[in-house]
Amino acid sequence: MCQYAGGVKTSSAHVADRVAGGLERTPLQTSDGVAFVYVGEADHVDVVVMEDRFPEVGPLRRIQGSDVWYIEVPLDPDGTIEYKLAVSRGGKRRLILDPTNPERSNAPFGSNSIASGPEYRPPIWLAETDPAGTIEPYAIESSVWGHERTHRIFIPHDSVESEPWPLLVLHDGPEYVRYAGFKACLDWLIGMGQIPPMAVLLHQPHARNEEYVGNPLHSRHLFEEVLPAVSSDWDIGPVYAGGASLGAVASLSAAHEAPGAFEGLMLQSGSFVSALGGPFRRGPVLRPVTEMLPGWIDKADRLPERLVFSCGTYDGLVEDHRTLIPALSDRHGGVSYQEINAGHHWRCWRDALESDLSALLQSA
């Protein structure tokens, strides 16, 4: 979490005084958000916010007679956003991380700086320092795909004797571990008794944009190869599935194709779009989703008993969720939904993990 200095309304004089006194870290906290500050020679400075639905941020203003630039931006008290600074000088524009903000995202496509409201608190389980469960490679020779597929599997601590274990098939599972602290969250939840000891198949696709959009080969690999293999190696109880973005699509699609296979689904910021194009650049990769979505809603009785949805309020998909959830709830009694003041990224999914997993596995 960013540590801001002072909850006051900033002014050019206030910012200049802070810089003169040795500005240690930014953004600065204001009475209703944050103030971005850049110190250096430039012709123009912008804040580039990575969240789709976050209000547009204007250019930073230069304090007269100085190389100090700043702008105040409203931000939800518990909100968090990712951003970069766009610094233009001599006709050249470059995107940089905020040099006085040490808070950085951990993401597969490069790091961003992070700004958070004063009431934002990171998950307490991030401080988990006592590893419990283990993760190991799990290779399966796949006739469906025509080659070996190597996933990973999480096994709870050796001292745990409460078998059979529930099994979660987590799409993009290795990325959840690397970018969302999934293992620390799982160890903590199991250790605190909030969820039962469980195994997790950390599914790793080869061609994600093809496999996770309702591809029947993906479902065949799960139901004909992965689940039988795991069940033969361990004593497995109820099975769940989940994922984020396209991983949520893969989970819902597989569950629809095999009614009764899963007890519940954890669907984080699912790419459940009803139309392509628009302001959020929904390209042809999502066309299968637009074609399948009406059937998922109309035949909601084919879906598992428990459907746990979450999405970021700054995510371009949140309006789709606000349409989908009521439509599903009219036909299905086990739908839960929460929104996080964040965007479409691993930090949002990380922050929703504790409550989403707890809701998914209640009474498991």
mmCIF file of C-alpha atoms in Angstrom:
data_model
loop_
_atom_site.group_PDB
_atom_site.id
_atom_site.type_symbol
_atom_site.label_atom_id
_atom_site.label_comp_id
_atom_site.label_asym_id
_atom_site.label_seq_id
_atom_site.Cartn_x
_atom_site.Cartn_y
_atom_site.Cartn_z
ATOM 1 C CA MET A 1 0.000 0.000 0.000
ATOM 2 C CA CYS A 2 1.273 3.455 -0.818
ATOM 3 C CA GLN A 3 2.105 5.497 2.265
ATOM 4 C CA TYR A 4 1.017 9.056 1.609
ATOM 5 C CA ALA A 5 2.048 12.050 3.680
ATOM 6 C CA GLY A 6 -0.715 14.220 5.046
ATOM 7 C CA GLY A 7 -4.448 14.072 4.260
ATOM 8 C CA VAL A 8 -4.749 17.661 3.078
ATOM 9 C CA LYS A 9 -5.868 19.603 0.049
ATOM 10 C CA THR A 10 -2.757 20.201 -1.997
ATOM 11 C CA SER A 11 -1.768 23.443 -3.700
ATOM 12 C CA SER A 12 1.137 24.431 -5.892
ATOM 13 C CA ALA A 13 2.784 26.075 -2.861
ATOM 14 C CA HIS A 14 2.243 22.964 -0.738
ATOM 15 C CA VAL A 15 3.717 20.698 -3.413
ATOM 16 C CA ALA A 16 6.661 23.051 -3.991
ATOM 17 C CA ASP A 17 7.387 23.089 -0.258
ATOM 18 C CA ARG A 18 7.260 19.284 -0.112
ATOM 19 C CA VAL A 19 9.687 19.004 -3.021
ATOM 20 C CA ALA A 20 12.027 21.603 -1.521
ATOM 21 C CA GLY A 21 12.005 19.696 1.757
ATOM 22 C CA GLY A 22 12.993 16.468 0.025
ATOM 23 C CA LEU A 23 10.053 14.611 -1.502
ATOM 24 C CA GLU A 24 10.567 10.976 -0.493
ATOM 25 C CA ARG A 25 7.644 9.230 -2.157
ATOM 26 C CA THR A 26 4.554 9.883 -4.198
ATOM 27 C CA PRO A 27 1.634 10.093 -4.821
ATOM 28 C CA LEU A 28 0.678 12.547 -2.094
ATOM 29 C CA GLN A 29 -2.603 12.043 -0.289
ATOM 30 C CA THR A 30 -5.212 14.773 -0.734
ATOM 31 C CA SER A 31 -8.570 15.354 0.916
ATOM 32 C CA ASP A 32 -10.400 13.328 -1.758
ATOM 33 C CA GLY A 33 -7.759 11.320 -3.563
ATOM 34 C CA VAL A 34 -4.112 11.594 -4.533
ATOM 35 C CA ALA A 35 -1.753 14.107 -6.128
ATOM 36 C CA PHE A 36 0.688 12.852 -8.737
ATOM 37 C CA VAL A 37 4.001 14.714 -8.758
ATOM 38 C CA TYR A 38 6.883 14.664 -11.229
ATOM 39 C CA VAL A 39 10.132 16.599 -10.811
ATOM 40 C CA GLY A 40 12.261 17.101 -13.909
ATOM 41 C CA GLU A 41 12.667 18.933 -17.177
ATOM 42 C CA ALA A 42 9.785 18.299 -19.553
ATOM 43 C CA ASP A 43 7.522 19.972 -22.077
ATOM 44 C CA HIS A 44 4.453 17.976 -21.050
ATOM 45 C CA VAL A 45 3.639 15.301 -18.435
ATOM 46 C CA ASP A 46 0.589 13.029 -18.329
ATOM 47 C CA VAL A 47 -0.619 10.258 -16.051
ATOM 48 C CA VAL A 48 -1.503 7.136 -18.038
ATOM 49 C CA VAL A 49 -3.937 5.099 -15.922
ATOM 50 C CA MET A 50 -4.194 1.446 -16.946
ATOM 51 C CA GLU A 51 -7.768 0.938 -15.680
ATOM 52 C CA ASP A 52 -10.391 1.010 -18.452
ATOM 53 C CA ARG A 53 -13.148 2.834 -16.575
ATOM 54 C CA PHE A 54 -11.132 5.148 -14.366
ATOM 55 C CA PRO A 55 -12.019 8.783 -15.182
ATOM 56 C CA GLU A 56 -9.651 10.441 -17.622
ATOM 57 C CA VAL A 57 -6.773 12.245 -15.937
ATOM 58 C CA GLY A 58 -5.690 15.573 -17.413
ATOM 59 C CA PRO A 59 -2.083 16.683 -17.904
ATOM 60 C CA LEU A 60 0.066 17.599 -14.925
ATOM 61 C CA ARG A 61 0.446 21.330 -14.340
ATOM 62 C CA ARG A 62 3.865 22.881 -14.083
ATOM 63 C CA ILE A 63 4.515 25.034 -11.033
ATOM 64 C CA GLN A 64 5.678 28.382 -12.324
ATOM 65 C CA GLY A 65 9.425 28.930 -12.166
ATOM 66 C CA SER A 66 10.226 25.299 -11.371
ATOM 67 C CA ASP A 67 10.590 21.820 -12.828
ATOM 68 C CA VAL A 68 7.807 20.498 -10.564
ATOM 69 C CA TRP A 69 4.616 19.121 -12.150
ATOM 70 C CA TYR A 70 1.508 17.927 -10.317
ATOM 71 C CA ILE A 71 -2.180 17.118 -10.612
ATOM 72 C CA GLU A 72 -4.849 16.120 -8.087
ATOM 73 C CA VAL A 73 -6.982 13.076 -8.938
ATOM 74 C CA PRO A 74 -10.071 11.825 -7.050
ATOM 75 C CA LEU A 75 -9.733 8.197 -5.940
ATOM 76 C CA ASP A 76 -12.011 5.949 -3.898
ATOM 77 C CA PRO A 77 -10.721 5.718 -0.314
ATOM 78 C CA ASP A 78 -10.161 1.959 -0.696
ATOM 79 C CA GLY A 79 -9.377 2.093 -4.414
ATOM 80 C CA THR A 80 -6.155 1.126 -6.143
ATOM 81 C CA ILE A 81 -4.957 1.896 -9.680
ATOM 82 C CA GLU A 82 -1.954 1.103 -11.848
ATOM 83 C CA TYR A 83 -0.314 3.858 -13.866
ATOM 84 C CA LYS A 84 2.735 5.224 -15.634
ATOM 85 C CA LEU A 85 3.918 8.769 -16.297
ATOM 86 C CA ALA A 86 4.183 9.962 -19.897
ATOM 87 C CA VAL A 87 7.001 12.520 -20.088
ATOM 88 C CA SER A 88 7.370 14.539 -23.301
ATOM 89 C CA ARG A 89 10.471 16.542 -24.105
ATOM 90 C CA GLY A 90 11.954 17.768 -27.377
ATOM 91 C CA GLY A 91 9.263 16.057 -29.430
ATOM 92 C CA LYS A 92 9.850 12.661 -27.810
ATOM 93 C CA ARG A 93 7.409 10.954 -25.459
ATOM 94 C CA ARG A 94 8.370 8.145 -23.092
ATOM 95 C CA LEU A 95 6.385 6.115 -20.592
ATOM 96 C CA ILE A 96 8.139 5.671 -17.263
ATOM 97 C CA LEU A 97 7.452 4.268 -13.833
ATOM 98 C CA ASP A 98 6.897 6.976 -11.237
ATOM 99 C CA PRO A 99 10.496 7.540 -9.992
ATOM 100 C CA THR A 100 9.422 8.522 -6.460
ATOM 101 C CA ASN A 101 6.872 5.750 -5.978
ATOM 102 C CA PRO A 102 8.426 2.428 -4.870
ATOM 103 C CA GLU A 103 5.103 0.550 -5.108
ATOM 104 C CA ARG A 104 5.118 -1.531 -8.315
ATOM 105 C CA SER A 105 2.802 -4.144 -9.730
ATOM 106 C CA ASN A 106 3.896 -7.705 -10.384
ATOM 107 C CA ALA A 107 2.515 -8.482 -13.836
ATOM 108 C CA PRO A 108 3.379 -10.638 -16.869
ATOM 109 C CA PHE A 109 3.442 -7.743 -19.347
ATOM 110 C CA GLY A 110 5.634 -5.390 -17.369
ATOM 111 C CA SER A 111 5.405 -3.484 -14.120
ATOM 112 C CA ASN A 112 3.314 -0.386 -13.393
ATOM 113 C CA SER A 113 3.367 2.090 -10.530
ATOM 114 C CA ILE A 114 0.538 1.765 -8.008
ATOM 115 C CA ALA A 115 -1.569 4.428 -6.320
ATOM 116 C CA SER A 116 -4.011 3.559 -3.539
ATOM 117 C CA GLY A 117 -6.530 5.423 -1.431
ATOM 118 C CA PRO A 118 -5.885 6.006 2.290
ATOM 119 C CA GLU A 119 -8.265 3.242 3.390
ATOM 120 C CA TYR A 120 -6.802 0.597 1.104
ATOM 121 C CA ARG A 121 -5.173 -2.281 2.958
ATOM 122 C CA PRO A 122 -3.377 -5.174 1.266
ATOM 123 C CA PRO A 123 -4.504 -8.696 2.213
ATOM 124 C CA ILE A 124 -3.159 -9.738 5.612
ATOM 125 C CA TRP A 125 -2.084 -13.095 4.237
ATOM 126 C CA LEU A 126 0.620 -11.415 2.143
ATOM 127 C CA ALA A 127 2.711 -11.498 5.323
ATOM 128 C CA GLU A 128 2.405 -15.307 5.428
ATOM 129 C CA THR A 129 5.919 -16.601 6.100
ATOM 130 C CA ASP A 130 5.252 -20.224 7.041
ATOM 131 C CA PRO A 131 4.936 -22.284 3.830
ATOM 132 C CA ALA A 132 2.656 -25.240 4.324
ATOM 133 C CA GLY A 133 1.499 -26.915 1.124
ATOM 134 C CA THR A 134 3.757 -27.923 -1.753
ATOM 135 C CA ILE A 135 3.560 -27.314 -5.513
ATOM 136 C CA GLU A 136 5.003 -29.810 -7.940
ATOM 137 C CA PRO A 137 4.903 -30.370 -11.718
ATOM 138 C CA TYR A 138 2.115 -32.609 -12.963
ATOM 139 C CA ALA A 139 2.654 -33.972 -16.474
ATOM 140 C CA ILE A 140 -0.087 -35.694 -18.442
ATOM 141 C CA GLU A 141 0.403 -37.408 -21.786
ATOM 142 C CA SER A 142 -2.542 -36.007 -23.737
ATOM 143 C CA SER A 143 -4.115 -37.800 -26.662
ATOM 144 C CA VAL A 144 -6.566 -34.909 -26.938
ATOM 145 C CA TRP A 145 -3.795 -32.404 -27.678
ATOM 146 C CA GLY A 146 -1.375 -34.913 -29.187
ATOM 147 C CA HIS A 147 1.497 -34.114 -26.838
ATOM 148 C CA GLU A 148 2.420 -34.001 -23.166
ATOM 149 C CA ARG A 149 0.864 -31.243 -21.092
ATOM 150 C CA THR A 150 2.655 -30.146 -17.914
ATOM 151 C CA HIS A 151 0.479 -28.490 -15.306
ATOM 152 C CA ARG A 152 1.259 -28.079 -11.602
ATOM 153 C CA ILE A 153 -0.533 -29.299 -8.524
ATOM 154 C CA PHE A 154 -0.787 -27.922 -4.999
ATOM 155 C CA ILE A 155 -0.904 -30.523 -2.235
ATOM 156 C CA PRO A 156 -1.734 -29.453 1.341
ATOM 157 C CA HIS A 157 0.688 -29.954 4.222
ATOM 158 C CA ASP A 158 1.759 -33.539 4.975
ATOM 159 C CA SER A 159 0.311 -33.342 8.470
ATOM 160 C CA VAL A 160 -3.171 -32.852 7.081
ATOM 161 C CA GLU A 161 -5.104 -36.102 7.240
ATOM 162 C CA SER A 162 -8.611 -34.969 6.313
ATOM 163 C CA GLU A 163 -9.079 -36.790 3.019
ATOM 164 C CA PRO A 164 -10.660 -36.882 0.509
ATOM 165 C CA TRP A 165 -9.606 -33.401 -0.463
ATOM 166 C CA PRO A 166 -11.744 -31.008 -2.449
ATOM 167 C CA LEU A 167 -10.047 -30.244 -5.780
ATOM 168 C CA LEU A 168 -9.940 -26.834 -7.468
ATOM 169 C CA VAL A 169 -9.064 -26.699 -11.168
ATOM 170 C CA LEU A 170 -7.563 -23.221 -11.428
ATOM 171 C CA HIS A 171 -7.086 -21.897 -14.944
ATOM 172 C CA ASP A 172 -3.844 -19.918 -15.399
ATOM 173 C CA GLY A 173 -2.876 -21.477 -12.088
ATOM 174 C CA PRO A 174 0.896 -20.886 -12.288
ATOM 175 C CA GLU A 175 0.221 -17.207 -13.023
ATOM 176 C CA TYR A 176 -2.055 -17.013 -9.981
ATOM 177 C CA VAL A 177 0.832 -18.293 -7.883
ATOM 178 C CA ARG A 178 3.385 -15.922 -9.409
ATOM 179 C CA TYR A 179 1.349 -12.734 -9.740
ATOM 180 C CA ALA A 180 -1.484 -13.022 -7.191
ATOM 181 C CA GLY A 181 0.191 -14.756 -4.234
ATOM 182 C CA PHE A 182 -2.232 -17.655 -4.561
ATOM 183 C CA LYS A 183 -0.171 -20.154 -2.562
ATOM 184 C CA ALA A 184 0.258 -17.774 0.385
ATOM 185 C CA CYS A 185 -3.485 -17.126 0.378
ATOM 186 C CA LEU A 186 -4.305 -20.829 0.223
ATOM 187 C CA ASP A 187 -1.830 -21.749 2.971
ATOM 188 C CA TRP A 188 -3.257 -19.009 5.182
ATOM 189 C CA LEU A 189 -6.916 -19.895 4.569
ATOM 190 C CA ILE A 190 -6.275 -23.582 5.271
ATOM 191 C CA GLY A 191 -4.136 -22.805 8.302
ATOM 192 C CA MET A 192 -6.818 -20.502 9.738
ATOM 193 C CA GLY A 193 -9.513 -23.101 9.133
ATOM 194 C CA GLN A 194 -11.471 -20.828 6.798
ATOM 195 C CA ILE A 195 -11.450 -23.448 4.046
ATOM 196 C CA PRO A 196 -10.788 -27.207 4.214
ATOM 197 C CA PRO A 197 -7.434 -28.684 3.198
ATOM 198 C CA MET A 198 -7.625 -29.043 -0.561
ATOM 199 C CA ALA A 199 -5.671 -29.877 -3.712
ATOM 200 C CA VAL A 200 -5.408 -27.431 -6.606
ATOM 201 C CA LEU A 201 -4.666 -28.383 -10.208
ATOM 202 C CA LEU A 202 -2.826 -25.327 -11.549
ATOM 203 C CA HIS A 203 -3.809 -25.528 -15.193
ATOM 204 C CA GLN A 204 -1.319 -24.180 -17.743
ATOM 205 C CA PRO A 205 -2.536 -23.660 -21.336
ATOM 206 C CA HIS A 206 -0.308 -23.597 -24.406
ATOM 207 C CA ALA A 207 -2.400 -21.254 -26.576
ATOM 208 C CA ARG A 208 -4.600 -19.443 -24.060
ATOM 209 C CA ASN A 209 -6.626 -17.322 -26.501
ATOM 210 C CA GLU A 210 -7.656 -20.453 -28.384
ATOM 211 C CA GLU A 211 -8.080 -22.937 -25.555
ATOM 212 C CA TYR A 212 -9.966 -20.768 -23.050
ATOM 213 C CA VAL A 213 -12.844 -19.518 -25.242
ATOM 214 C CA GLY A 214 -15.153 -22.507 -25.164
ATOM 215 C CA ASN A 215 -12.800 -24.843 -27.009
ATOM 216 C CA PRO A 216 -14.257 -28.390 -26.746
ATOM 217 C CA LEU A 217 -10.720 -29.839 -26.775
ATOM 218 C CA HIS A 218 -9.995 -28.020 -23.528
ATOM 219 C CA SER A 219 -13.045 -29.573 -21.892
ATOM 220 C CA ARG A 220 -12.140 -33.013 -23.199
ATOM 221 C CA HIS A 221 -8.622 -32.651 -21.789
ATOM 222 C CA LEU A 222 -10.070 -31.733 -18.398
ATOM 223 C CA PHE A 223 -12.754 -34.399 -18.153
ATOM 224 C CA GLU A 224 -11.123 -37.284 -20.042
ATOM 225 C CA GLU A 225 -7.508 -36.833 -18.937
ATOM 226 C CA VAL A 226 -6.809 -34.361 -16.127
ATOM 227 C CA LEU A 227 -9.555 -35.198 -13.636
ATOM 228 C CA PRO A 228 -9.251 -38.994 -14.035
ATOM 229 C CA ALA A 229 -5.473 -38.744 -13.566
ATOM 230 C CA VAL A 230 -5.713 -36.612 -10.417
ATOM 231 C CA SER A 231 -8.433 -38.848 -8.978
ATOM 232 C CA SER A 232 -6.280 -41.940 -9.524
ATOM 233 C CA ASP A 233 -3.276 -40.372 -7.775
ATOM 234 C CA TRP A 234 -5.084 -38.807 -4.795
ATOM 235 C CA ASP A 235 -8.298 -39.304 -2.851
ATOM 236 C CA ILE A 236 -10.362 -36.442 -4.285
ATOM 237 C CA GLY A 237 -13.749 -35.226 -3.118
ATOM 238 C CA PRO A 238 -15.888 -32.456 -4.657
ATOM 239 C CA VAL A 239 -14.393 -30.663 -7.658
ATOM 240 C CA TYR A 240 -14.463 -26.909 -8.305
ATOM 241 C CA ALA A 241 -13.113 -24.723 -11.107
ATOM 242 C CA GLY A 242 -12.108 -21.102 -11.481
ATOM 243 C CA GLY A 243 -10.005 -18.474 -13.141
ATOM 244 C CA ALA A 244 -9.790 -14.843 -14.172
ATOM 245 C CA SER A 245 -10.621 -13.139 -17.457
ATOM 246 C CA LEU A 246 -10.505 -15.868 -20.151
ATOM 247 C CA GLY A 247 -9.817 -18.378 -17.375
ATOM 248 C CA ALA A 248 -13.275 -17.603 -16.010
ATOM 249 C CA VAL A 249 -14.730 -18.146 -19.486
ATOM 250 C CA ALA A 250 -12.993 -21.535 -19.705
ATOM 251 C CA SER A 251 -14.433 -22.504 -16.304
ATOM 252 C CA LEU A 252 -18.012 -21.528 -17.111
ATOM 253 C CA SER A 253 -17.884 -23.113 -20.558
ATOM 254 C CA ALA A 254 -16.546 -26.434 -19.242
ATOM 255 C CA ALA A 255 -19.158 -26.497 -16.474
ATOM 256 C CA HIS A 256 -21.941 -25.878 -18.995
ATOM 257 C CA GLU A 257 -20.725 -28.746 -21.172
ATOM 258 C CA ALA A 258 -20.578 -31.206 -18.266
ATOM 259 C CA PRO A 259 -23.428 -30.577 -15.814
ATOM 260 C CA GLY A 260 -22.656 -31.989 -12.390
ATOM 261 C CA ALA A 261 -18.896 -32.165 -12.908
ATOM 262 C CA PHE A 262 -18.208 -29.178 -10.637
ATOM 263 C CA GLU A 263 -19.695 -28.206 -7.286
ATOM 264 C CA GLY A 264 -18.954 -24.523 -7.839
ATOM 265 C CA LEU A 265 -17.074 -21.931 -9.877
ATOM 266 C CA MET A 266 -14.884 -18.954 -8.899
ATOM 267 C CA LEU A 267 -15.134 -16.440 -11.763
ATOM 268 C CA GLN A 268 -12.956 -13.328 -11.426
ATOM 269 C CA SER A 269 -13.394 -10.527 -13.978
ATOM 270 C CA GLY A 270 -14.674 -12.983 -16.551
ATOM 271 C CA SER A 271 -14.596 -11.860 -20.191
ATOM 272 C CA PHE A 272 -18.354 -12.357 -20.444
ATOM 273 C CA VAL A 273 -19.022 -9.865 -23.234
ATOM 274 C CA SER A 274 -22.234 -9.730 -25.250
ATOM 275 C CA ALA A 275 -20.837 -7.603 -28.106
ATOM 276 C CA LEU A 276 -17.506 -6.953 -29.790
ATOM 277 C CA GLY A 277 -15.828 -3.623 -30.438
ATOM 278 C CA GLY A 278 -16.663 -0.589 -28.334
ATOM 279 C CA PRO A 279 -14.388 1.538 -26.183
ATOM 280 C CA PHE A 280 -12.603 -1.429 -24.619
ATOM 281 C CA ARG A 281 -11.273 -2.941 -27.864
ATOM 282 C CA ARG A 282 -13.114 -6.261 -27.723
ATOM 283 C CA GLY A 283 -11.627 -8.111 -30.651
ATOM 284 C CA PRO A 284 -12.530 -11.303 -32.527
ATOM 285 C CA VAL A 285 -10.902 -13.575 -29.939
ATOM 286 C CA LEU A 286 -14.040 -13.009 -27.820
ATOM 287 C CA ARG A 287 -16.535 -13.794 -30.600
ATOM 288 C CA PRO A 288 -17.153 -17.330 -29.246
ATOM 289 C CA VAL A 289 -18.093 -15.799 -25.899
ATOM 290 C CA THR A 290 -20.738 -13.535 -27.447
ATOM 291 C CA GLU A 291 -22.220 -16.576 -29.178
ATOM 292 C CA MET A 292 -22.259 -18.805 -26.079
ATOM 293 C CA LEU A 293 -23.345 -16.269 -23.439
ATOM 294 C CA PRO A 294 -27.112 -16.380 -24.187
ATOM 295 C CA GLY A 295 -27.078 -20.175 -23.853
ATOM 296 C CA TRP A 296 -25.239 -20.032 -20.545
ATOM 297 C CA ILE A 297 -27.940 -17.723 -19.198
ATOM 298 C CA ASP A 298 -30.939 -19.524 -20.695
ATOM 299 C CA LYS A 299 -29.686 -22.922 -19.479
ATOM 300 C CA ALA A 300 -28.427 -21.808 -16.085
ATOM 301 C CA ASP A 301 -29.802 -25.020 -14.598
ATOM 302 C CA ARG A 302 -26.818 -26.810 -16.203
ATOM 303 C CA LEU A 303 -24.388 -24.765 -14.135
ATOM 304 C CA PRO A 304 -22.989 -25.743 -10.704
ATOM 305 C CA GLU A 305 -24.831 -25.036 -7.488
ATOM 306 C CA ARG A 306 -22.442 -22.256 -6.426
ATOM 307 C CA LEU A 307 -21.307 -19.423 -8.738
ATOM 308 C CA VAL A 308 -18.936 -16.882 -7.175
ATOM 309 C CA PHE A 309 -18.344 -13.794 -9.329
ATOM 310 C CA SER A 310 -16.156 -10.738 -8.735
ATOM 311 C CA CYS A 311 -15.037 -7.801 -10.863
ATOM 312 C CA GLY A 312 -13.247 -4.461 -10.539
ATOM 313 C CA THR A 313 -15.277 -1.265 -10.634
ATOM 314 C CA TYR A 314 -12.628 0.287 -12.915
ATOM 315 C CA ASP A 315 -12.683 -2.763 -15.217
ATOM 316 C CA GLY A 316 -14.243 -2.370 -18.666
ATOM 317 C CA LEU A 317 -16.080 -5.648 -18.011
ATOM 318 C CA VAL A 318 -17.992 -4.444 -14.967
ATOM 319 C CA GLU A 319 -20.997 -3.216 -16.962
ATOM 320 C CA ASP A 320 -21.261 -6.652 -18.564
ATOM 321 C CA HIS A 321 -21.226 -8.188 -15.083
ATOM 322 C CA ARG A 322 -23.928 -5.810 -13.894
ATOM 323 C CA THR A 323 -26.121 -7.113 -16.715
ATOM 324 C CA LEU A 324 -25.111 -10.774 -16.470
ATOM 325 C CA ILE A 325 -25.459 -11.250 -12.709
ATOM 326 C CA PRO A 326 -29.165 -10.252 -12.446
ATOM 327 C CA ALA A 327 -29.986 -12.324 -15.539
ATOM 328 C CA LEU A 328 -28.293 -15.389 -14.073
ATOM 329 C CA SER A 329 -29.741 -14.784 -10.613
ATOM 330 C CA ASP A 330 -33.262 -14.876 -12.075
ATOM 331 C CA ARG A 331 -32.592 -18.451 -13.211
ATOM 332 C CA HIS A 332 -30.076 -19.676 -10.618
ATOM 333 C CA GLY A 333 -30.242 -19.429 -6.836
ATOM 334 C CA GLY A 334 -26.547 -19.818 -6.048
ATOM 335 C CA VAL A 335 -25.017 -16.646 -7.510
ATOM 336 C CA SER A 336 -22.851 -14.317 -5.387
ATOM 337 C CA TYR A 337 -21.055 -11.206 -6.628
ATOM 338 C CA GLN A 338 -18.673 -8.576 -5.293
ATOM 339 C CA GLU A 339 -16.927 -5.576 -6.795
ATOM 340 C CA ILE A 340 -13.436 -4.333 -5.906
ATOM 341 C CA ASN A 341 -12.350 -0.722 -6.505
ATOM 342 C CA ALA A 342 -9.616 -1.749 -8.950
ATOM 343 C CA GLY A 343 -9.142 -2.686 -12.598
ATOM 344 C CA HIS A 344 -8.534 -5.723 -14.793
ATOM 345 C CA HIS A 345 -5.279 -6.984 -13.345
ATOM 346 C CA TRP A 346 -3.727 -9.501 -10.962
ATOM 347 C CA ARG A 347 -3.776 -7.080 -8.025
ATOM 348 C CA CYS A 348 -7.577 -6.919 -8.199
ATOM 349 C CA TRP A 349 -7.868 -10.693 -8.424
ATOM 350 C CA ARG A 350 -5.388 -11.117 -5.579
ATOM 351 C CA ASP A 351 -7.360 -8.786 -3.332
ATOM 352 C CA ALA A 352 -10.604 -10.702 -4.011
ATOM 353 C CA LEU A 353 -9.079 -14.153 -3.467
ATOM 354 C CA GLU A 354 -9.713 -14.554 0.249
ATOM 355 C CA SER A 355 -13.422 -13.759 0.066
ATOM 356 C CA ASP A 356 -13.956 -15.526 -3.275
ATOM 357 C CA LEU A 357 -12.299 -18.769 -2.152
ATOM 358 C CA SER A 358 -14.122 -18.663 1.196
ATOM 359 C CA ALA A 359 -17.464 -18.210 -0.567
ATOM 360 C CA LEU A 360 -16.689 -20.975 -3.053
ATOM 361 C CA LEU A 361 -15.689 -23.545 -0.432
ATOM 362 C CA GLN A 362 -18.110 -22.778 2.342
ATOM 363 C CA SER A 363 -19.242 -26.034 3.930
ATOM 364 C CA ALA A 364 -17.117 -28.015 1.442
#
